[in-house]
mmCIF file of C-alpha atoms in Angstrom:
data_model
loop_
_atom_site.group_PDB
_atom_site.id
_atom_site.type_symbol
_atom_site.label_atom_id
_atom_site.label_comp_id
_atom_site.label_asym_id
_atom_site.label_seq_id
_atom_site.Cartn_x
_atom_site.Cartn_y
_atom_site.Cartn_z
ATOM 1 C CA MET A 1 -1.921 -0.721 -1.491
ATOM 2 C CA ARG A 2 0.559 1.690 -2.832
ATOM 3 C CA PRO A 3 4.270 0.840 -2.939
ATOM 4 C CA SER A 4 6.116 2.202 0.035
ATOM 5 C CA SER A 5 7.136 5.862 -0.037
ATOM 6 C CA ARG A 6 4.572 6.350 -2.826
ATOM 7 C CA ALA A 7 7.016 5.140 -5.409
ATOM 8 C CA ARG A 8 6.462 1.755 -4.046
ATOM 9 C CA VAL A 9 3.341 0.607 -4.270
ATOM 10 C CA ARG A 10 5.097 1.437 -2.505
ATOM 11 C CA SER A 11 8.594 0.229 -4.128
ATOM 12 C CA ALA A 12 5.905 -0.276 -5.216
ATOM 13 C CA ALA A 13 5.918 -2.905 -2.261
ATOM 14 C CA VAL A 14 6.992 -12.003 5.265
ATOM 15 C CA LEU A 15 4.473 -13.352 7.544
ATOM 16 C CA ALA A 16 5.433 -16.791 8.807
ATOM 17 C CA PRO A 17 2.959 -19.479 7.872
ATOM 18 C CA ILE A 18 1.368 -19.443 11.288
ATOM 19 C CA LEU A 19 2.232 -15.816 12.098
ATOM 20 C CA ALA A 20 4.133 -16.883 15.162
ATOM 21 C CA ALA A 21 3.855 -14.321 17.887
ATOM 22 C CA ALA A 22 7.577 -14.347 18.455
ATOM 23 C CA LEU A 23 8.219 -13.265 14.869
ATOM 24 C CA LEU A 24 5.558 -10.593 14.954
ATOM 25 C CA ALA A 25 7.005 -9.143 18.132
ATOM 26 C CA ALA A 26 10.475 -8.897 16.621
ATOM 27 C CA CYS A 27 11.967 -5.879 14.855
ATOM 28 C CA THR A 28 9.244 -3.488 16.021
ATOM 29 C CA PRO A 29 9.497 0.320 16.294
ATOM 30 C CA GLY A 30 11.896 1.190 19.090
ATOM 31 C CA ASP A 31 12.073 -2.571 19.795
ATOM 32 C CA PRO A 32 9.339 -2.515 22.449
ATOM 33 C CA THR A 33 8.210 -5.705 24.138
ATOM 34 C CA ALA A 34 4.823 -6.952 22.991
ATOM 35 C CA ALA A 35 2.175 -6.515 25.669
ATOM 36 C CA PRO A 36 0.971 -9.883 27.014
ATOM 37 C CA VAL A 37 -2.701 -9.086 26.610
ATOM 38 C CA THR A 38 -5.776 -11.169 26.031
ATOM 39 C CA GLU A 39 -8.160 -10.695 23.166
ATOM 40 C CA GLY A 40 -10.765 -8.076 24.041
ATOM 41 C CA THR A 41 -14.153 -7.418 22.516
ATOM 42 C CA PRO A 42 -14.361 -3.625 22.085
ATOM 43 C CA SER A 43 -16.914 -1.980 19.841
ATOM 44 C CA THR A 44 -16.471 -2.619 16.136
ATOM 45 C CA GLN A 45 -16.819 1.121 15.469
ATOM 46 C CA VAL A 46 -14.670 3.951 16.787
ATOM 47 C CA THR A 47 -16.839 5.865 19.252
ATOM 48 C CA ALA A 48 -14.120 8.204 20.566
ATOM 49 C CA PRO A 49 -10.570 9.160 19.592
ATOM 50 C CA PRO A 50 -8.030 6.604 20.828
ATOM 51 C CA ARG A 51 -5.225 7.565 23.165
ATOM 52 C CA ALA A 52 -2.003 8.728 21.538
ATOM 53 C CA ASP A 53 0.956 6.375 21.115
ATOM 54 C CA PHE A 54 -0.626 3.004 20.438
ATOM 55 C CA CYS A 55 0.628 -0.117 22.202
ATOM 56 C CA LEU A 56 2.124 -3.157 20.494
ATOM 57 C CA VAL A 57 0.160 -6.400 20.971
ATOM 58 C CA THR A 58 0.510 -9.954 19.736
ATOM 59 C CA VAL A 59 -1.539 -10.983 16.735
ATOM 60 C CA PRO A 60 -4.827 -12.643 17.755
ATOM 61 C CA GLN A 61 -5.466 -16.260 16.881
ATOM 62 C CA SER A 62 -8.496 -15.231 14.829
ATOM 63 C CA TRP A 63 -6.255 -13.183 12.520
ATOM 64 C CA GLN A 64 -3.794 -16.063 12.199
ATOM 65 C CA ASP A 65 -6.638 -18.386 11.256
ATOM 66 C CA ALA A 66 -7.996 -15.924 8.683
ATOM 67 C CA VAL A 67 -4.626 -15.681 6.956
ATOM 68 C CA ARG A 68 -4.073 -19.440 6.970
ATOM 69 C CA GLU A 69 -7.558 -20.226 5.650
ATOM 70 C CA SER A 70 -7.562 -17.666 2.826
ATOM 71 C CA ARG A 71 -4.754 -18.991 0.621
ATOM 72 C CA LEU A 72 -5.298 -18.555 -3.112
ATOM 73 C CA PRO A 73 -4.958 -21.668 -5.276
ATOM 74 C CA LYS A 74 -1.919 -22.019 -7.512
ATOM 75 C CA GLU A 75 -0.450 -24.675 -9.747
ATOM 76 C CA PRO A 76 2.762 -26.532 -8.810
ATOM 77 C CA GLY A 77 5.933 -24.903 -10.072
ATOM 78 C CA GLU A 78 4.433 -21.437 -10.547
ATOM 79 C CA ARG A 79 6.238 -18.364 -9.289
ATOM 80 C CA TRP A 80 3.745 -15.756 -8.148
ATOM 81 C CA SER A 81 3.984 -12.030 -7.586
ATOM 82 C CA GLY A 82 0.680 -10.587 -6.421
ATOM 83 C CA PHE A 83 -0.006 -6.885 -6.856
ATOM 84 C CA ALA A 84 -3.728 -6.062 -6.583
ATOM 85 C CA PRO A 85 -6.722 -7.612 -4.792
ATOM 86 C CA ALA A 86 -10.299 -7.081 -5.897
ATOM 87 C CA PRO A 87 -12.214 -4.908 -3.394
ATOM 88 C CA ASP A 88 -14.727 -7.697 -2.731
ATOM 89 C CA GLY A 89 -11.933 -10.048 -1.651
ATOM 90 C CA ARG A 90 -12.959 -12.777 -4.103
ATOM 91 C CA SER A 91 -10.102 -12.478 -6.594
ATOM 92 C CA ALA A 92 -6.677 -10.940 -7.058
ATOM 93 C CA PHE A 93 -4.275 -9.996 -9.838
ATOM 94 C CA ALA A 94 -0.775 -11.407 -10.042
ATOM 95 C CA THR A 95 2.046 -12.167 -12.417
ATOM 96 C CA VAL A 96 2.704 -15.867 -12.912
ATOM 97 C CA GLN A 97 5.874 -17.406 -14.282
ATOM 98 C CA ARG A 98 7.037 -20.861 -15.261
ATOM 99 C CA ASP A 99 10.479 -21.793 -16.519
ATOM 100 C CA GLY A 100 10.766 -21.211 -20.252
ATOM 101 C CA LEU A 101 7.338 -19.568 -20.597
ATOM 102 C CA PRO A 102 6.352 -15.889 -20.897
ATOM 103 C CA MET A 103 5.185 -14.040 -17.810
ATOM 104 C CA LEU A 104 1.397 -13.845 -17.538
ATOM 105 C CA LEU A 105 -0.747 -11.224 -15.847
ATOM 106 C CA VAL A 106 -3.748 -13.121 -14.477
ATOM 107 C CA LYS A 107 -6.931 -12.588 -12.487
ATOM 108 C CA GLN A 108 -7.091 -15.433 -9.992
ATOM 109 C CA GLU A 109 -10.397 -16.303 -8.334
ATOM 110 C CA LYS A 110 -10.631 -17.902 -4.912
ATOM 111 C CA ASN A 111 -12.655 -20.769 -6.408
ATOM 112 C CA GLY A 112 -9.736 -21.689 -8.674
ATOM 113 C CA ASP A 113 -10.889 -20.009 -11.896
ATOM 114 C CA ARG A 114 -8.240 -17.996 -13.704
ATOM 115 C CA ARG A 115 -8.389 -15.412 -16.473
ATOM 116 C CA VAL A 116 -5.322 -14.282 -18.431
ATOM 117 C CA VAL A 117 -5.317 -10.499 -18.755
ATOM 118 C CA ALA A 118 -2.064 -10.038 -20.685
ATOM 119 C CA THR A 119 1.101 -11.817 -21.747
ATOM 120 C CA MET A 120 4.336 -9.911 -21.255
ATOM 121 C CA PRO A 121 6.194 -9.535 -24.562
ATOM 122 C CA ASP A 122 9.659 -10.345 -23.210
ATOM 123 C CA LEU A 123 11.748 -10.849 -20.072
ATOM 124 C CA PHE A 124 12.366 -7.119 -19.710
ATOM 125 C CA THR A 125 8.725 -6.061 -19.489
ATOM 126 C CA PHE A 126 6.590 -6.672 -16.396
ATOM 127 C CA PRO A 127 4.011 -4.984 -14.152
ATOM 128 C CA LEU A 128 5.313 -3.156 -11.089
ATOM 129 C CA TRP A 129 2.151 -2.398 -9.141
ATOM 130 C CA GLY A 130 -1.541 -1.933 -9.780
ATOM 131 C CA ASP A 131 -5.031 -1.325 -8.449
ATOM 132 C CA PHE A 132 -8.489 -2.689 -9.233
ATOM 133 C CA ASP A 133 -11.792 -0.983 -8.433
ATOM 134 C CA GLY A 134 -14.113 -3.855 -9.354
ATOM 135 C CA ARG A 135 -14.187 -3.087 -13.066
ATOM 136 C CA TRP A 136 -11.002 -1.303 -14.066
ATOM 137 C CA LEU A 137 -7.516 -2.663 -13.520
ATOM 138 C CA VAL A 138 -4.745 -0.077 -13.808
ATOM 139 C CA TYR A 139 -1.115 -1.139 -13.573
ATOM 140 C CA ALA A 140 2.310 0.394 -14.088
ATOM 141 C CA ARG A 141 4.483 -1.566 -16.494
ATOM 142 C CA THR A 142 8.204 -1.133 -16.928
ATOM 143 C CA ASP A 143 10.536 -1.999 -19.775
ATOM 144 C CA LEU A 144 14.062 -2.686 -18.526
ATOM 145 C CA SER A 145 15.409 -2.680 -22.088
ATOM 146 C CA ARG A 146 14.784 1.107 -22.108
ATOM 147 C CA ALA A 147 15.931 1.762 -18.554
ATOM 148 C CA ALA A 148 18.451 4.472 -17.709
ATOM 149 C CA PRO A 149 21.139 5.235 -18.740
ATOM 150 C CA HIS A 150 20.104 3.902 -22.166
ATOM 151 C CA GLY A 151 16.628 5.440 -21.958
ATOM 152 C CA GLU A 152 14.293 7.321 -19.665
ATOM 153 C CA GLY A 153 13.517 4.226 -17.599
ATOM 154 C CA SER A 154 9.872 5.206 -17.372
ATOM 155 C CA ALA A 155 6.867 3.232 -16.239
ATOM 156 C CA GLU A 156 3.809 3.221 -18.480
ATOM 157 C CA LEU A 157 0.264 3.021 -17.127
ATOM 158 C CA PHE A 158 -2.070 0.460 -18.684
ATOM 159 C CA VAL A 159 -5.788 -0.044 -18.093
ATOM 160 C CA TRP A 160 -7.902 -3.175 -18.530
ATOM 161 C CA ASP A 161 -11.703 -3.290 -18.505
ATOM 162 C CA ALA A 162 -12.978 -6.441 -16.812
ATOM 163 C CA GLU A 163 -16.428 -5.974 -18.362
ATOM 164 C CA THR A 164 -15.265 -6.120 -21.980
ATOM 165 C CA GLY A 165 -12.120 -8.199 -21.484
ATOM 166 C CA ALA A 166 -10.384 -6.305 -24.283
ATOM 167 C CA GLU A 167 -6.613 -6.049 -24.475
ATOM 168 C CA PRO A 168 -5.082 -3.617 -21.942
ATOM 169 C CA ARG A 169 -4.429 -0.153 -23.362
ATOM 170 C CA GLN A 170 -1.918 2.474 -22.360
ATOM 171 C CA VAL A 171 -3.412 5.551 -20.691
ATOM 172 C CA ALA A 172 -0.389 7.494 -19.468
ATOM 173 C CA ASN A 173 3.366 7.588 -19.127
ATOM 174 C CA ALA A 174 3.933 7.695 -15.383
ATOM 175 C CA GLY A 175 7.513 8.887 -15.678
ATOM 176 C CA GLN A 176 10.691 7.535 -14.195
ATOM 177 C CA ARG A 177 10.018 8.856 -10.671
ATOM 178 C CA ALA A 178 6.236 8.807 -10.731
ATOM 179 C CA VAL A 179 4.345 8.329 -7.500
ATOM 180 C CA PRO A 180 1.610 5.704 -7.424
ATOM 181 C CA PHE A 181 -1.725 6.474 -8.953
ATOM 182 C CA LEU A 182 -5.104 6.258 -7.195
ATOM 183 C CA LEU A 183 -8.186 4.541 -8.609
ATOM 184 C CA GLN A 184 -11.843 4.544 -7.601
ATOM 185 C CA ASP A 185 -15.039 3.938 -9.581
ATOM 186 C CA GLY A 186 -13.364 4.475 -12.936
ATOM 187 C CA ARG A 187 -11.580 7.660 -11.869
ATOM 188 C CA LEU A 188 -7.805 7.518 -12.098
ATOM 189 C CA ALA A 189 -5.632 10.166 -10.425
ATOM 190 C CA VAL A 190 -2.061 10.242 -11.744
ATOM 191 C CA THR A 191 0.833 12.285 -10.388
ATOM 192 C CA ARG A 192 3.612 12.796 -12.923
ATOM 193 C CA ILE A 193 6.958 14.202 -11.819
ATOM 194 C CA LEU A 194 7.963 17.213 -13.926
ATOM 195 C CA GLY A 195 11.143 18.146 -12.069
ATOM 196 C CA LYS A 196 12.508 18.866 -8.630
ATOM 197 C CA ASP A 197 9.608 19.755 -6.270
ATOM 198 C CA ARG A 198 7.229 19.994 -9.205
ATOM 199 C CA ALA A 199 4.570 17.552 -10.361
ATOM 200 C CA GLU A 200 1.386 17.477 -12.407
ATOM 201 C CA LEU A 201 -1.779 15.887 -11.038
ATOM 202 C CA THR A 202 -4.333 14.709 -13.600
ATOM 203 C CA LEU A 203 -7.721 13.011 -13.221
ATOM 204 C CA HIS A 204 -8.808 10.489 -15.853
ATOM 205 C CA ASP A 205 -12.347 9.289 -16.512
ATOM 206 C CA LEU A 206 -11.659 5.790 -17.823
ATOM 207 C CA ALA A 207 -15.148 5.153 -19.191
ATOM 208 C CA ALA A 208 -15.340 8.484 -21.018
ATOM 209 C CA GLY A 209 -11.684 8.467 -22.046
ATOM 210 C CA SER A 210 -11.221 12.043 -20.817
ATOM 211 C CA VAL A 211 -8.479 13.627 -18.713
ATOM 212 C CA ARG A 212 -8.333 16.859 -16.711
ATOM 213 C CA THR A 213 -5.357 18.615 -15.116
ATOM 214 C CA VAL A 214 -6.115 19.188 -11.431
ATOM 215 C CA ALA A 215 -3.000 21.012 -10.213
ATOM 216 C CA THR A 216 0.723 21.482 -10.695
ATOM 217 C CA GLY A 217 3.408 22.159 -8.117
ATOM 218 C CA GLN A 218 4.311 20.165 -4.994
ATOM 219 C CA VAL A 219 1.106 18.157 -5.318
ATOM 220 C CA SER A 220 -0.043 14.552 -5.044
ATOM 221 C CA ALA A 221 -3.323 12.644 -4.865
ATOM 222 C CA VAL A 222 -4.063 11.047 -1.491
ATOM 223 C CA GLY A 223 -7.532 9.497 -1.791
ATOM 224 C CA PHE A 224 -11.211 9.909 -2.583
ATOM 225 C CA ARG A 225 -14.104 11.147 -0.459
ATOM 226 C CA GLY A 226 -17.297 10.139 -2.215
ATOM 227 C CA ALA A 227 -17.122 11.725 -5.651
ATOM 228 C CA ASP A 228 -14.350 14.149 -4.647
ATOM 229 C CA LEU A 229 -10.637 13.611 -5.243
ATOM 230 C CA ILE A 230 -8.544 14.640 -2.227
ATOM 231 C CA TRP A 231 -5.091 15.991 -3.027
ATOM 232 C CA PHE A 232 -2.255 17.422 -0.956
ATOM 233 C CA ASP A 233 -0.223 20.559 -1.634
ATOM 234 C CA ARG A 234 3.106 20.277 0.203
ATOM 235 C CA ALA A 235 3.886 23.931 -0.391
ATOM 236 C CA THR A 236 0.903 25.028 1.713
ATOM 237 C CA GLY A 237 0.499 21.919 3.845
ATOM 238 C CA ARG A 238 -3.202 21.756 3.024
ATOM 239 C CA LEU A 239 -5.546 19.077 1.740
ATOM 240 C CA ASN A 240 -7.820 20.091 -1.121
ATOM 241 C CA ALA A 241 -10.858 18.534 -2.791
ATOM 242 C CA ILE A 242 -12.109 18.626 -6.365
ATOM 243 C CA GLY A 243 -15.383 17.213 -7.658
ATOM 244 C CA PRO A 244 -15.927 15.244 -10.878
ATOM 245 C CA ASP A 245 -17.111 18.429 -12.637
ATOM 246 C CA GLY A 246 -13.852 20.209 -11.810
ATOM 247 C CA THR A 247 -15.266 22.458 -9.089
ATOM 248 C CA ALA A 248 -13.651 22.671 -5.669
ATOM 249 C CA GLY A 249 -15.188 20.342 -3.120
ATOM 250 C CA ALA A 250 -15.810 20.868 0.571
ATOM 251 C CA SER A 251 -12.814 21.730 2.725
ATOM 252 C CA ALA A 252 -10.640 18.674 3.302
ATOM 253 C CA GLN A 253 -9.340 19.348 6.802
ATOM 254 C CA PRO A 254 -7.111 19.124 8.726
ATOM 255 C CA ALA A 255 -4.232 21.391 7.696
ATOM 256 C CA LEU A 256 -1.252 19.064 7.896
ATOM 257 C CA GLY A 257 1.477 21.638 7.436
ATOM 258 C CA PRO A 258 4.352 21.383 4.959
ATOM 259 C CA GLY A 259 6.062 18.751 7.128
ATOM 260 C CA ALA A 260 3.812 15.876 6.003
ATOM 261 C CA VAL A 261 5.423 13.667 3.371
ATOM 262 C CA ASP A 262 3.110 10.680 2.935
ATOM 263 C CA VAL A 263 -0.644 11.174 3.228
ATOM 264 C CA THR A 264 -3.600 8.806 2.826
ATOM 265 C CA THR A 265 -7.359 9.002 3.259
ATOM 266 C CA ASP A 266 -10.298 6.689 2.661
ATOM 267 C CA GLY A 267 -12.725 9.596 2.852
ATOM 268 C CA ARG A 268 -13.238 9.317 6.604
ATOM 269 C CA THR A 269 -9.857 8.518 8.126
ATOM 270 C CA THR A 270 -6.800 10.595 7.210
ATOM 271 C CA ALA A 271 -3.289 9.506 8.198
ATOM 272 C CA TRP A 272 0.115 10.965 7.445
ATOM 273 C CA VAL A 273 3.833 10.588 8.112
ATOM 274 C CA SER A 274 5.991 13.448 9.394
ATOM 275 C CA ARG A 275 8.844 14.956 7.391
ATOM 276 C CA ASP A 276 11.458 12.983 9.351
ATOM 277 C CA GLU A 277 9.430 9.807 8.715
ATOM 278 C CA ARG A 278 9.320 9.048 12.442
ATOM 279 C CA ASP A 279 5.722 10.016 13.331
ATOM 280 C CA LEU A 280 2.482 8.459 12.094
ATOM 281 C CA THR A 281 -0.631 10.525 12.872
ATOM 282 C CA VAL A 282 -4.347 9.926 12.250
ATOM 283 C CA TRP A 283 -7.419 12.182 12.228
ATOM 284 C CA ARG A 284 -11.165 12.008 11.679
ATOM 285 C CA PRO A 285 -13.639 14.863 11.141
ATOM 286 C CA ASP A 286 -15.424 14.263 14.465
ATOM 287 C CA TRP A 287 -12.194 14.417 16.478
ATOM 288 C CA THR A 288 -11.102 17.668 18.075
ATOM 289 C CA ALA A 289 -7.429 17.030 17.258
ATOM 290 C CA PRO A 290 -5.215 14.544 15.418
ATOM 291 C CA VAL A 291 -3.895 11.524 17.333
ATOM 292 C CA ARG A 292 -0.354 10.196 17.044
ATOM 293 C CA ILE A 293 -0.297 6.461 16.404
ATOM 294 C CA LEU A 294 3.427 5.953 16.640
ATOM 295 C CA ARG A 295 6.674 7.795 17.219
ATOM 296 C CA VAL A 296 9.742 5.847 16.127
ATOM 297 C CA THR A 297 12.809 6.116 18.311
ATOM 298 C CA SER A 298 15.912 4.852 16.569
ATOM 299 C CA PRO A 299 18.069 2.403 18.517
ATOM 300 C CA PRO A 300 21.487 3.631 19.662
ATOM 301 C CA PRO A 301 23.842 3.462 16.682
ATOM 302 C CA ALA A 302 26.417 0.729 16.718
ATOM 303 C CA THR A 303 30.079 1.664 16.586
ATOM 304 C CA PRO A 304 31.286 0.163 13.321
ATOM 305 C CA SER A 305 34.879 -0.502 12.384
ATOM 306 C CA LEU A 306 35.711 2.336 10.006
ATOM 307 C CA PRO A 307 38.843 3.250 8.104
ATOM 308 C CA PRO A 308 40.710 6.386 9.276
ATOM 309 C CA GLY A 309 38.925 9.597 8.292
ATOM 310 C CA ALA A 310 35.594 7.915 7.507
ATOM 311 C CA ARG A 311 32.407 9.149 9.149
ATOM 312 C CA PRO A 312 29.942 6.748 10.789
ATOM 313 C CA PRO A 313 26.397 6.620 9.404
ATOM 314 C CA THR A 314 24.094 9.227 10.934
ATOM 315 C CA ASP A 315 20.742 7.635 10.153
ATOM 316 C CA ASP A 316 19.126 4.205 10.067
ATOM 317 C CA PRO A 317 17.060 3.896 6.874
ATOM 318 C CA PHE A 318 15.101 0.960 8.306
ATOM 319 C CA HIS A 319 13.666 2.951 11.209
ATOM 320 C CA ARG A 320 11.300 5.020 9.090
ATOM 321 C CA ILE A 321 7.550 4.871 8.554
ATOM 322 C CA ALA A 322 6.181 4.871 5.007
ATOM 323 C CA GLY A 323 3.164 4.006 2.904
ATOM 324 C CA PRO A 324 0.236 4.501 5.304
ATOM 325 C CA THR A 325 -3.117 3.264 4.022
ATOM 326 C CA ALA A 326 -6.416 3.997 5.787
ATOM 327 C CA VAL A 327 -8.953 1.161 5.637
ATOM 328 C CA GLY A 328 -12.003 1.864 7.784
ATOM 329 C CA ASP A 329 -10.999 1.508 11.426
ATOM 330 C CA LEU A 330 -7.494 0.302 10.494
ATOM 331 C CA VAL A 331 -4.323 2.037 9.312
ATOM 332 C CA LEU A 332 -1.664 -0.077 7.597
ATOM 333 C CA PHE A 333 1.914 1.178 7.339
ATOM 334 C CA ASP A 334 5.371 0.035 6.292
ATOM 335 C CA TYR A 335 8.167 0.007 8.870
ATOM 336 C CA HIS A 336 11.433 -1.835 9.407
ATOM 337 C CA GLN A 337 11.020 -3.904 6.222
ATOM 338 C CA GLY A 338 7.572 -5.194 7.246
ATOM 339 C CA TRP A 339 3.905 -4.164 7.333
ATOM 340 C CA TYR A 340 2.003 -3.202 10.473
ATOM 341 C CA VAL A 341 -1.688 -2.655 11.235
ATOM 342 C CA ALA A 342 -2.997 -0.120 13.768
ATOM 343 C CA ASP A 343 -6.561 -0.470 15.074
ATOM 344 C CA LEU A 344 -8.351 2.799 15.936
ATOM 345 C CA ARG A 345 -10.945 0.857 17.936
ATOM 346 C CA THR A 346 -8.422 -0.404 20.466
ATOM 347 C CA GLY A 347 -5.423 1.924 20.234
ATOM 348 C CA SER A 348 -3.141 -1.044 19.522
ATOM 349 C CA TYR A 349 -1.078 -2.313 16.600
ATOM 350 C CA VAL A 350 0.598 -5.511 15.397
ATOM 351 C CA ARG A 351 3.262 -6.493 12.953
ATOM 352 C CA LEU A 352 1.456 -8.184 10.087
ATOM 353 C CA THR A 353 4.354 -9.505 7.997
ATOM 354 C CA ALA A 354 7.945 -10.551 8.286
ATOM 355 C CA ASP A 355 10.795 -8.841 6.445
ATOM 356 C CA HIS A 356 10.441 -7.948 2.759
ATOM 357 C CA ALA A 357 6.859 -9.219 2.555
ATOM 358 C CA ASP A 358 4.258 -8.225 0.000
ATOM 359 C CA ALA A 359 1.030 -6.624 1.250
ATOM 360 C CA MET A 360 -1.488 -4.811 -0.959
ATOM 361 C CA VAL A 361 -4.898 -3.282 -0.230
ATOM 362 C CA SER A 362 -7.859 -2.391 -2.421
ATOM 363 C CA GLY A 363 -10.895 -1.195 -0.524
ATOM 364 C CA PRO A 364 -11.245 -3.546 2.464
ATOM 365 C CA ALA A 365 -9.432 -6.435 0.734
ATOM 366 C CA LEU A 366 -5.887 -7.401 1.694
ATOM 367 C CA LEU A 367 -3.575 -9.498 -0.506
ATOM 368 C CA MET A 368 -0.435 -10.651 1.274
ATOM 369 C CA ASP A 369 2.392 -13.135 0.921
ATOM 370 C CA PRO A 370 2.582 -15.162 4.153
ATOM 371 C CA GLU A 371 6.026 -16.573 3.337
ATOM 372 C CA ASP A 372 9.384 -15.053 4.169
ATOM 373 C CA ASN A 373 12.392 -14.872 1.860
ATOM 374 C CA SER A 374 13.753 -18.219 3.041
ATOM 375 C CA VAL A 375 10.868 -20.019 1.301
ATOM 376 C CA PRO A 376 11.463 -20.814 -2.409
ATOM 377 C CA ALA A 377 9.344 -18.727 -4.772
ATOM 378 C CA GLU A 378 7.594 -21.840 -6.092
ATOM 379 C CA ARG A 379 6.170 -22.509 -2.620
ATOM 380 C CA HIS A 380 4.766 -19.028 -1.993
ATOM 381 C CA ALA A 381 0.956 -18.931 -1.813
ATOM 382 C CA TYR A 382 -0.749 -15.597 -1.282
ATOM 383 C CA SER A 383 -3.559 -15.028 1.211
ATOM 384 C CA LEU A 384 -6.596 -12.925 0.281
ATOM 385 C CA LEU A 385 -8.897 -11.714 3.049
ATOM 386 C CA ARG A 386 -11.276 -8.917 4.038
ATOM 387 C CA LEU A 387 -9.936 -6.552 6.689
ATOM 388 C CA ASP A 388 -13.427 -5.356 7.585
ATOM 389 C CA ARG A 389 -14.372 -8.899 8.603
ATOM 390 C CA LEU A 390 -11.549 -9.311 11.104
ATOM 391 C CA PRO A 391 -12.357 -8.802 14.807
ATOM 392 C CA PRO A 392 -10.685 -5.879 16.624
ATOM 393 C CA LEU A 393 -7.129 -6.299 17.810
ATOM 394 C CA PRO A 394 -6.585 -6.958 21.519
ATOM 395 C CA ALA A 395 -6.932 -3.866 23.656
ATOM 396 C CA CYS A 396 -3.990 -2.343 25.486
ATOM 397 C CA PRO A 397 -3.400 -3.583 29.034
#
């Protein structure tokens, strides 16, 4: 999953140990009351567009069980920070720390095996976020010793080949305000900020070691559709496609308009956030029109005690949607300091995590931290599960 607001992952980007329904119903968009519904058994595939404005439901017991039963093993005293699952859901990448020892970047298997990918050279250097396509791991690494104002504060992109196991190598300088990259089947799309409202989108072939400039302007990569890279031009509000040979691909509808600010696609499902970050909309090629998943209505502002002449705040930064990620029949998104999941099969959604939780997606695999901030870091144990193996959410009443 990308860090939220595409600088995240999200951001770069907690669920209570048993995902208590009371916690999941709290702090939801517009503070609606969770619908007291029973678990339904709708079709596992979307056969028709869902109704607009999905309903909030409580998390099903089957999802709670899946999270609880999919904890990754860790050694006592380790402090974990997960940042990329493997698409097959069998392993995940994380940074691991122990007091007095260097930070390690590791590939942790569900069966307990562990492989060290890299050792961070000092306390100021660490990975921020990453993605893994089954062979290639790409991660953004920062160096706080060169951070602004003493340096450019940039993040460097490194790649590691799981087949050879060679040392990670640098492939690009992502830039201080770079948006997250996208990775699929050895193709790496990188958006580098050149200035205000101007960026450069490049496509790397990691196996061949080649790179091609795709576009410059108000552009960003949003996903892959087969062999085509899908990218968004904010100036025109249109999605575009480019094939691996550099030729334009088939039209990547729909036209989103210049108001879209955060766009995602998995090749079939496209979702985006409106300019005011209040609307989340989804579309598929066989639908006649896009469908709104959610419209956030901010709560009435409180009347704070302000000094004479001071103006009250005009906006609530926590009531904004960010970081949508399309995964088959599901759309994940960041809202109110937590992660939510919307199910296109049922037209419903749930809160997946508590405040300030970690949640990352690669293909159908989800890596998440089920602990909230009140739990000491040494006791955090990440869960790794397959979203495509979860039953549908409960249907709306």
